Amino acid sequence: MPDTGKPSRNHDRIWDVLIEDALKAPVALPVGRRATPRPPRRRVWASVTVTALCALLIAGALLFAFTRPPAAKPDAGTADVAPASNQPGEQPRRNHEQEPAPQVPAGNQAKPDPTPAPHEPLPKPEPEPPKDPPEDPPKDAPEEAPEPEPEPTPDRPRDTVEKPEPENTAPVPAPGHGPRITLLRADRNARLKVAAPGKREYRDAGDTTDFDHGCTFSCDKPVDLRVAGVFLRLQGELVIDASADALALTLLTHDVYVDSRGAGMPVSVKMDGHGLYFPTGAVLFEEGAASEHVSVLDGEVTLGAETLTRQQRATLKRRGITAIATITDEPALLRGLADRVLYREDFDAGAPTRGRLLRGELRDGLLVAGARDGQYGAFWGYPRDLDHVDGAVLRLRLRISGTGDFDVTQFCPQRNDNFSTRVAAPADGWHVLELRLADFRERTEHKHAPATGESFKNVNITVPEGSVLEIDWIELIGPVK
């Protein structure tokens, strides 16, 4: 179309769209009226400038509202003032209802105060409680007194820091007057732990083999111990306390086997409220879930007024012995244990004997004294010559009366002479007599004890004629190793 110099309708529409985009709002044009074109650059920059200023004002108002320090709290008698509704950046008051404005006559309305109302203080955040509040000690609990510091010594100055004991060693034995406890052997993979007297903090025994009496021993597999000549096989937890003339044991858990034959050491055992005692013998104590068991392999055990004898197994409950049976099988704890008995002869009625009767007679399961060759007593020959072993003990269960001291003699073929010892007569009743072979002396000089390489052929007990002498059994046992 040729340019006539007059604005066309399309040219006007283009300017209208540009103006609307710049102002972000449609503009109504009067019908039939043409708009005079204006420079678009001035309109666009004016609108962007206005928008940016508004955004800055709004951001500044919000920042001022959140960072302004709280205003002073009004007096109790002063009424709350609601903020002006048209102030920029103001937020409605929280947690308060707006009171209705008082009705004022139209002619007396006052001009609004252009000063904005003060901001209401924001609520302060409450401090979070501590996650683990410390517990106050009870008021009734007594205060623990601090342990007194040990006095300084020349070998330990006051400023010296004591080093803790290593964890893999047993406690150092405290000096005591009782017999020592010796570790003989331990089962494979057995772990022996020891607690010092009066303590329950266990430590590995390690290479320690000598312990003080009063210690507590714990092991999960069999461990062999010796104290004052008494042999112990332990699998459990046991307190061992020994004096010069007695051994006291407290079985805390599981089992312990006690062999005191030839030790001359009476033994008392506590287990689950029961107190048991035997002067000499071999006894197995077992702790069960609902009851305890006592197996007497040798000797006699007393529990209150009741007595358990050889080869008897008793079941114990809180009220005492509830059942007694005969031992038929070897207890599992004693499997593999070397027998200490070198020779034993029972004179049970009708049972065959291995030895030889040289004086006296066999009557009602007993060897009874008799007269022969001008002597009175009991004379028994061994089935073979018994080799002497250092630490061996001759044991006899006998009843004797009507006599004073008497002699016990054993014949030694190597010397063609006797070894003998004199024994004080016990009180009336049955007794187990234990005689150490180391106390026997040869008859010629009465100086030398039996030695390795020598042996014994028989045993002869001589008593005054008319005395009562009855022997239940004779036994020769080896030492605890």
mmCIF file of N, CA and C in Angstrom, residues 358-361 368-378 463 465-466:
data_model
loop_
_atom_site.group_PDB
_atom_site.id
_atom_site.type_symbol
_atom_site.label_atom_id
_atom_site.label_comp_id
_atom_site.label_asym_id
_atom_site.label_seq_id
_atom_site.Cartn_x
_atom_site.Cartn_y
_atom_site.Cartn_z
ATOM 1 N N LEU A 358 46.868 -114.335 108.368
ATOM 2 C CA LEU A 358 47.998 -114.860 109.125
ATOM 3 C C LEU A 358 47.694 -114.936 110.613
ATOM 4 N N ARG A 359 46.817 -114.084 111.145
ATOM 5 C CA ARG A 359 46.396 -114.157 112.539
ATOM 6 C C ARG A 359 45.026 -113.534 112.662
ATOM 7 N N GLY A 360 44.169 -114.105 113.507
ATOM 8 C CA GLY A 360 42.819 -113.630 113.682
ATOM 9 C C GLY A 360 41.851 -114.486 112.906
ATOM 10 N N GLU A 361 40.658 -113.976 112.650
ATOM 11 C CA GLU A 361 39.644 -114.701 111.903
ATOM 12 C C GLU A 361 38.720 -113.730 111.175
ATOM 13 N N VAL A 368 38.730 -110.041 112.697
ATOM 14 C CA VAL A 368 38.685 -109.946 114.151
ATOM 15 C C VAL A 368 39.993 -110.486 114.722
ATOM 16 N N ALA A 369 40.488 -109.818 115.768
ATOM 17 C CA ALA A 369 41.763 -110.193 116.377
ATOM 18 C C ALA A 369 41.667 -111.584 116.995
ATOM 19 N N GLY A 370 42.789 -112.251 116.956
ATOM 20 C CA GLY A 370 42.904 -113.583 117.554
ATOM 21 C C GLY A 370 44.328 -113.833 118.013
ATOM 22 N N ALA A 371 44.537 -115.021 118.656
ATOM 23 C CA ALA A 371 45.852 -115.379 119.207
ATOM 24 C C ALA A 371 46.535 -116.370 118.280
ATOM 25 N N ARG A 372 47.871 -116.187 118.143
ATOM 26 C CA ARG A 372 48.681 -117.136 117.388
ATOM 27 C C ARG A 372 50.151 -116.887 117.719
ATOM 28 N N ASP A 373 50.861 -117.981 117.961
ATOM 29 C CA ASP A 373 52.289 -117.933 118.264
ATOM 30 C C ASP A 373 52.586 -116.988 119.419
ATOM 31 N N GLY A 374 51.723 -117.029 120.436
ATOM 32 C CA GLY A 374 51.960 -116.232 121.631
ATOM 33 C C GLY A 374 51.646 -114.749 121.464
ATOM 34 N N GLN A 375 51.099 -114.321 120.335
ATOM 35 C CA GLN A 375 50.735 -112.923 120.119
ATOM 36 C C GLN A 375 49.237 -112.834 119.847
ATOM 37 N N TYR A 376 48.704 -111.649 120.153
ATOM 38 C CA TYR A 376 47.274 -111.429 119.983
ATOM 39 C C TYR A 376 47.085 -110.195 119.116
ATOM 40 N N GLY A 377 46.224 -110.360 118.091
ATOM 41 C CA GLY A 377 45.964 -109.222 117.221
ATOM 42 C C GLY A 377 45.456 -109.683 115.869
ATOM 43 N N ALA A 378 45.625 -108.850 114.852
ATOM 44 C CA ALA A 378 45.198 -109.128 113.483
ATOM 45 C C ALA A 378 46.409 -109.009 112.571
ATOM 46 N N VAL A 463 47.762 -106.105 119.817
ATOM 47 C CA VAL A 463 47.078 -105.484 120.953
ATOM 48 C C VAL A 463 47.153 -106.453 122.135
ATOM 49 N N GLU A 465 46.128 -109.037 124.876
ATOM 50 C CA GLU A 465 45.145 -110.117 124.800
ATOM 51 C C GLU A 465 43.906 -109.743 125.610
ATOM 52 N N GLY A 466 42.771 -110.056 125.063
ATOM 53 C CA GLY A 466 41.505 -109.720 125.685
ATOM 54 C C GLY A 466 40.900 -108.422 125.167
#
